[in-house]
Coordinates of N, CA and C in Angstrom, one line a residue:
M89 N -42.9 -116.4 -106.5 CA -43.2 -116.5 -105.1 C -43.3 -115.1 -104.5
K90 N -44.2 -115.0 -103.5 CA -44.4 -113.7 -102.8 C -44.2 -113.9 -101.3
N91 N -44.1 -112.8 -100.6 CA -43.9 -112.8 -99.2 C -45.2 -112.3 -98.5
L92 N -45.7 -113.2 -97.6 CA -46.9 -112.9 -96.9 C -46.5 -112.7 -95.4
A93 N -46.1 -111.5 -95.1 CA -45.7 -111.1 -93.7 C -44.6 -112.0 -93.2
G94 N -43.7 -112.3 -94.0 CA -42.5 -113.2 -93.6 C -42.6 -114.6 -94.0
L95 N -43.7 -115.1 -94.5 CA -43.8 -116.4 -95.0 C -43.8 -116.4 -96.5
E96 N -43.0 -117.3 -97.1 CA -43.0 -117.4 -98.6 C -44.2 -118.2 -99.1
V97 N -44.9 -117.6 -100.1 CA -46.1 -118.3 -100.6 C -46.0 -118.2 -102.1
S98 N -46.7 -119.1 -102.8 CA -46.8 -119.1 -104.2 C -47.7 -117.9 -104.6
D99 N -47.6 -117.5 -105.9 CA -48.5 -116.5 -106.4 C -50.0 -116.9 -106.2
L100 N -50.3 -118.1 -106.4 CA -51.6 -118.6 -106.4 C -52.2 -118.5 -104.9
I101 N -51.4 -118.9 -104.0 CA -51.8 -118.9 -102.6 C -52.0 -117.4 -102.1
F102 N -51.1 -116.6 -102.5 CA -51.1 -115.2 -102.2 C -52.4 -114.5 -102.7
E103 N -52.7 -114.8 -104.0 CA -53.9 -114.2 -104.6 C -55.1 -114.8 -103.9
T104 N -55.2 -116.1 -103.6 CA -56.3 -116.7 -103.0 C -56.6 -116.0 -101.6
I105 N -55.5 -115.8 -100.8 CA -55.7 -115.2 -99.5 C -56.2 -113.8 -99.7
E106 N -55.6 -113.0 -100.6 CA -56.0 -111.6 -100.8 C -57.4 -111.5 -101.3
K107 N -57.8 -112.3 -102.1 CA -59.1 -112.1 -102.8 C -60.3 -112.9 -102.1
R108 N -60.0 -113.9 -101.4 CA -61.1 -114.8 -100.9 C -61.1 -115.1 -99.4
V109 N -60.1 -114.6 -98.7 CA -60.1 -114.8 -97.3 C -60.3 -113.6 -96.5
E110 N -61.2 -113.7 -95.5 CA -61.4 -112.6 -94.6 C -61.0 -113.0 -93.2
V111 N -60.6 -112.0 -92.4 CA -60.2 -112.2 -91.0 C -61.3 -111.8 -90.1
S112 N -61.6 -112.7 -89.2 CA -62.6 -112.3 -88.1 C -62.0 -111.4 -87.1
K113 N -62.7 -110.3 -86.8 CA -62.3 -109.4 -85.8 C -62.6 -109.9 -84.4
T114 N -63.6 -110.7 -84.3 CA -64.1 -111.1 -83.0 C -63.6 -112.5 -82.5
E115 N -63.1 -113.3 -83.4 CA -62.7 -114.7 -83.1 C -61.2 -114.9 -83.5
P116 N -60.3 -115.0 -82.6 CA -58.9 -115.3 -83.0 C -58.8 -116.6 -83.8
Y117 N -57.9 -116.6 -84.7 CA -57.6 -117.7 -85.5 C -58.7 -118.1 -86.5
V118 N -59.7 -117.3 -86.6 CA -60.9 -117.6 -87.5 C -60.9 -116.8 -88.7
F119 N -61.1 -117.5 -89.9 CA -61.1 -116.9 -91.2 C -62.3 -117.4 -92.0
I120 N -62.8 -116.5 -92.9 CA -63.9 -116.9 -93.8 C -63.3 -117.0 -95.2
I121 N -63.5 -118.2 -95.8 CA -63.1 -118.4 -97.2 C -64.4 -118.3 -98.1
H122 N -64.4 -117.4 -99.0 CA -65.5 -117.2 -99.9 C -65.4 -118.0 -101.2
G123 N -66.5 -118.5 -101.6 CA -66.6 -119.1 -103.0 C -66.8 -118.0 -104.0
V124 N -66.4 -118.3 -105.2 CA -66.6 -117.3 -106.3 C -67.4 -118.0 -107.4
N125 N -67.9 -117.2 -108.3 CA -68.6 -117.8 -109.5 C -67.6 -118.7 -110.2
A126 N -67.9 -120.0 -110.2 CA -67.0 -120.9 -110.9 C -67.9 -121.9 -111.6
V127 N -67.3 -122.6 -112.6 CA -68.1 -123.5 -113.4 C -68.8 -124.6 -112.5
E128 N -68.1 -125.0 -111.5 CA -68.7 -126.1 -110.7 C -69.5 -125.5 -109.5
G129 N -69.6 -124.2 -109.3 CA -70.4 -123.6 -108.2 C -69.5 -122.9 -107.2
K130 N -70.2 -122.0 -106.5 CA -69.5 -121.2 -105.5 C -69.0 -122.0 -104.3
L131 N -69.8 -122.9 -103.8 CA -69.4 -123.7 -102.6 C -68.2 -124.6 -103.0
K132 N -68.3 -125.2 -104.1 CA -67.1 -126.0 -104.5 C -65.9 -125.2 -104.7
S133 N -66.0 -124.0 -105.1 CA -64.8 -123.1 -105.3 C -64.3 -122.7 -103.9
A134 N -65.1 -122.6 -102.9 CA -64.7 -122.3 -101.5 C -63.9 -123.5 -101.0
Y135 N -64.4 -124.7 -101.2 CA -63.7 -125.9 -100.8 C -62.4 -126.1 -101.5
S136 N -62.3 -125.7 -102.8 CA -61.1 -125.8 -103.5 C -60.0 -124.8 -103.0
A137 N -60.5 -123.6 -102.6 CA -59.6 -122.6 -102.0 C -59.1 -123.1 -100.6
L138 N -60.0 -123.7 -99.9 CA -59.7 -124.3 -98.6 C -58.6 -125.3 -98.7
K139 N -58.8 -126.2 -99.7 CA -57.8 -127.3 -99.9 C -56.4 -126.7 -100.2
K140 N -56.3 -125.7 -101.0 CA -55.0 -125.1 -101.4 C -54.4 -124.4 -100.2
I141 N -55.2 -123.7 -99.4 CA -54.7 -123.0 -98.3 C -54.3 -124.0 -97.2
E142 N -55.1 -125.0 -97.0 CA -54.7 -126.0 -96.0 C -53.4 -126.7 -96.3
K143 N -53.2 -127.1 -97.5 CA -51.9 -127.7 -97.9 C -50.7 -126.8 -97.6
W144 N -50.9 -125.6 -98.0 CA -49.8 -124.6 -97.7 C -49.6 -124.4 -96.2
A145 N -50.7 -124.2 -95.5 CA -50.6 -123.9 -94.1 C -50.0 -125.0 -93.3
V146 N -50.4 -126.3 -93.6 CA -49.8 -127.4 -92.9 C -48.3 -127.5 -93.2
S147 N -47.9 -127.2 -94.4 CA -46.5 -127.3 -94.8 C -45.7 -126.2 -94.0
K148 N -46.4 -125.2 -93.5 CA -45.7 -124.2 -92.7 C -45.9 -124.4 -91.2
G149 N -46.5 -125.6 -90.8 CA -46.6 -125.9 -89.4 C -47.9 -125.6 -88.7
A150 N -48.9 -125.2 -89.5 CA -50.2 -124.8 -88.9 C -51.2 -126.0 -89.0
E151 N -52.3 -125.9 -88.3 CA -53.4 -126.8 -88.4 C -54.6 -126.0 -89.0
V152 N -55.4 -126.7 -89.8 CA -56.6 -126.0 -90.4 C -57.8 -126.9 -90.0
K153 N -58.8 -126.3 -89.6 CA -60.1 -127.0 -89.2 C -61.3 -126.3 -89.7
L154 N -62.1 -127.0 -90.4 CA -63.4 -126.4 -90.9 C -64.4 -126.3 -89.7
L155 N -64.9 -125.1 -89.5 CA -65.8 -124.9 -88.4 C -67.3 -124.9 -88.8
E156 N -67.5 -124.3 -90.0 CA -68.9 -124.2 -90.4 C -69.0 -123.9 -91.9
E157 N -70.0 -124.4 -92.5 CA -70.3 -124.1 -93.9 C -71.6 -123.2 -93.9
K158 N -71.5 -122.1 -94.5 CA -72.6 -121.1 -94.5 C -72.8 -120.5 -95.9
G159 N -73.8 -120.9 -96.5 CA -74.0 -120.4 -97.9 C -72.9 -120.8 -98.8
Y160 N -72.2 -119.8 -99.4 CA -71.1 -120.1 -100.2 C -69.8 -119.8 -99.6
S161 N -69.7 -119.8 -98.3 CA -68.5 -119.5 -97.5 C -68.2 -120.6 -96.5
L162 N -66.9 -120.7 -96.1 CA -66.5 -121.6 -95.1 C -65.8 -120.9 -94.0
K163 N -66.2 -121.2 -92.8 CA -65.6 -120.6 -91.6 C -64.6 -121.6 -91.1
V164 N -63.3 -121.2 -91.1 CA -62.2 -122.1 -90.7 C -61.4 -121.5 -89.6
E165 N -60.7 -122.4 -88.9 CA -59.7 -122.0 -87.9 C -58.4 -122.4 -88.4
I166 N -57.4 -121.5 -88.4 CA -56.1 -121.8 -88.8 C -55.2 -121.4 -87.6
T167 N -54.3 -122.2 -87.2 CA -53.4 -121.9 -86.1 C -52.1 -121.2 -86.5
D168 N -51.4 -120.7 -85.6 CA -50.1 -120.1 -85.8 C -49.1 -121.1 -86.3
P169 N -48.1 -120.8 -87.1 CA -47.7 -119.4 -87.4 C -48.4 -118.8 -88.6
V170 N -49.2 -119.5 -89.3 CA -49.9 -119.0 -90.5 C -51.0 -118.0 -90.1
A171 N -51.8 -118.2 -89.1 CA -52.8 -117.3 -88.7 C -52.3 -115.9 -88.4
A172 N -51.2 -115.9 -87.6 CA -50.6 -114.6 -87.3 C -50.1 -113.9 -88.5
R173 N -49.5 -114.6 -89.5 CA -49.0 -114.0 -90.7 C -50.1 -113.4 -91.6
I174 N -51.2 -114.2 -91.7 CA -52.3 -113.7 -92.5 C -52.9 -112.4 -91.8
E175 N -53.1 -112.4 -90.5 CA -53.6 -111.3 -89.8 C -52.7 -110.1 -90.0
S176 N -51.4 -110.3 -89.8 CA -50.4 -109.3 -90.0 C -50.4 -108.7 -91.4
H177 N -50.5 -109.6 -92.4 CA -50.6 -109.1 -93.8 C -51.8 -108.2 -94.0
Y178 N -52.9 -108.5 -93.4 CA -54.1 -107.7 -93.6 C -53.9 -106.3 -92.9
R179 N -53.3 -106.3 -91.8 CA -53.1 -105.1 -91.1 C -52.0 -104.2 -91.8
A180 N -50.9 -104.9 -92.3 CA -49.9 -104.1 -92.9 C -50.3 -103.6 -94.3
S181 N -51.1 -104.2 -95.0 CA -51.5 -103.8 -96.3 C -52.8 -102.9 -96.3
D182 N -53.2 -102.6 -95.1 CA -54.4 -101.8 -94.9 C -55.7 -102.4 -95.5
L183 N -55.7 -103.7 -95.6 CA -56.9 -104.4 -96.0 C -57.8 -104.5 -94.8
K184 N -59.1 -104.4 -95.0 CA -60.0 -104.4 -93.9 C -60.4 -105.8 -93.4
Y185 N -60.7 -105.9 -92.1 CA -61.2 -107.1 -91.6 C -62.7 -107.1 -91.9
R186 N -63.0 -107.7 -93.1 CA -64.3 -107.6 -93.6 C -65.2 -108.6 -92.9
A187 N -64.7 -109.7 -92.3 CA -65.6 -110.7 -91.8 C -66.5 -110.2 -90.6
S188 N -66.1 -109.2 -90.0 CA -66.9 -108.7 -88.9 C -68.3 -108.3 -89.3
D189 N -68.6 -108.1 -90.5 CA -69.9 -107.7 -91.0 C -70.7 -109.0 -91.4
L190 N -70.1 -110.1 -91.4 CA -70.8 -111.3 -91.8 C -71.5 -112.0 -90.7
K191 N -72.6 -112.6 -90.9 CA -73.4 -113.2 -89.9 C -73.2 -114.7 -90.0
I192 N -71.9 -115.1 -89.6 CA -71.6 -116.6 -89.7 C -71.4 -117.0 -88.3

């Protein structure tokens, strides 16, 4: 188990958030989940990551809503307390808010 800005997460969820989730600079509570090269395809891998993150986020009291599918990425809205923790994690670990460069 790992600590994500105060929330306990499994190693799998932590790695998924670190490697595949981007934080929007312009829209609060909005995140981009990217697909990766997978046997079943990039878009399917994005949905798989969404399903894992959603199950974890709901267990922590958040709501997750798919806003848009664009290419191999999913634009989602995640409410607090999870959204605040993901954003805080990115700021604390000096990871960049990469989604600001995306045209989604």
